């Protein structure tokens, strides 16, 4: 239990996917304009990350490893994630149309979020079991949400800031992301994994 | 050996693809969201202007609510009774009565009747004109005449006439109230379609001031109050008001009004004007 909690805390703060591993930068910069959309995107991604962790673990340990096909990992994981996102979309549309409308375009966008693929490959490389992989996915999702929400909060304040003309827009967003990432290096060594 | 790896790779990927494909096909069948076909039918019947008079975001949302039974069949104000009846037939319920409303302009002071105190050369829009020291009109209550209501109307029922006053086409007007919201001076009200006699003035200034700035303003003289056999007219804040519940549309007040600000908005075909109602322009000509 203690290991699992450490795993969550570690993947949120120390090995934050966005700010330390630089995975999932695309939605980090693209969907961090507003706080509420950032939260929805974070929630949807967390859900998919947890599910994808479990699904890819099953394929990895029951199909690829026994048959000695570890080199097919990336290929297999990509189509599994894509199919999973499709399935999740259908389930949400069926069970909760309000959530479906709130998530909107973000849900299919998660298919191409490299954080999901990164999680699957990292977890497989570390040899986590099913519970560990799912918990790792959940923690990574929380870390992703945290980064997204922080960025959205900063960017909504940037709207009113007096930014020099050449730095307005994307440049200041990248500088902000860099500073955030630098701040997160302060957590390194907090939990050794 | 190498050939074996290739074949097993192809086989594995084909297997994964097949399983996922079949799974998704099955899921899409199982999880198919049943769309209520009545929603589309209802939407076809609606005006489609997304005017929002019903209180929903648009026609589609209202159609969904109607099909789900959460909105009455008569919820569409703009569509009127005929639309409500058609929708009720689809839903298999009683139609209920739509209280049909129509927009009425409560000002008769156009470019010829009302004087100006300044020239306005800015953006040709009432909201903009109102911002510049309250607009160019000498009357602080009257129509500015830059057609903000014309642009607000989703049904093309309003046009500016040669007197720079908006004219509302009662056949096109659906009573959605967009123009009433848009008017910065709140000169357009929604009235029951049956009511026909109105005070075409909104000025609360004293009679002498009204006379100075406008030839057709209500001066609060009380003549109509005394004339009305139903006691439907009262004067509040120097302005006559008609209680439409009590008004029998007899038209006797029209000829008494010294400034001709009492008007009867007559219905053209197919609705015939109530008996005794005089067209206010004719009354003005014959009376004056």
CSV table of C-alpha atoms in Angstrom, one decimal, chain A residues 59 63-64 67 69 71-72 75-76 79-80 83 86-87 90-91 93-94, chain B residues 5 8-9 12-13 15-17 20 24 27-28 30-34 64:
chain,number,residue,atom,x,y,z
A,59,UNK,CA,-1.5,-7.6,-23.8
A,63,UNK,CA,0.5,-12.0,-25.6
A,64,UNK,CA,3.7,-10.3,-26.3
A,67,UNK,CA,5.4,-15.3,-27.6
A,69,UNK,CA,7.2,-10.5,-29.5
A,71,UNK,CA,9.5,-5.7,-30.2
A,72,UNK,CA,5.9,-5.3,-31.3
A,75,UNK,CA,2.8,-1.0,-32.5
A,76,UNK,CA,0.4,-3.1,-30.4
A,79,UNK,CA,-3.8,0.4,-31.6
A,80,UNK,CA,-4.9,-0.8,-28.2
A,83,UNK,CA,-9.4,1.3,-29.7
A,86,UNK,CA,-13.1,4.8,-29.0
A,87,UNK,CA,-14.7,2.5,-26.6
A,90,UNK,CA,-19.0,5.3,-26.9
A,91,UNK,CA,-19.6,4.4,-23.2
A,93,UNK,CA,-22.0,9.0,-24.9
A,94,UNK,CA,-24.3,6.2,-23.8
B,5,UNK,CA,9.2,-14.3,-36.4
B,8,UNK,CA,4.1,-14.7,-35.9
B,9,UNK,CA,4.3,-10.9,-35.8
B,12,UNK,CA,-0.3,-11.4,-33.6
B,13,UNK,CA,-1.0,-8.0,-35.0
B,15,UNK,CA,-5.2,-11.1,-34.1
B,16,UNK,CA,-5.1,-7.9,-32.0
B,17,UNK,CA,-6.6,-5.9,-34.9
B,20,UNK,CA,-10.3,-4.9,-31.3
B,24,UNK,CA,-15.6,-2.1,-31.3
B,27,UNK,CA,-19.7,-2.2,-28.7
B,28,UNK,CA,-21.0,0.3,-31.3
B,30,UNK,CA,-24.6,-2.5,-28.1
B,31,UNK,CA,-24.0,1.0,-27.1
B,32,UNK,CA,-25.7,2.7,-30.0
B,33,UNK,CA,-27.5,5.7,-28.6
B,34,UNK,CA,-31.1,5.6,-29.7
B,64,UNK,CA,-35.2,17.5,-27.5
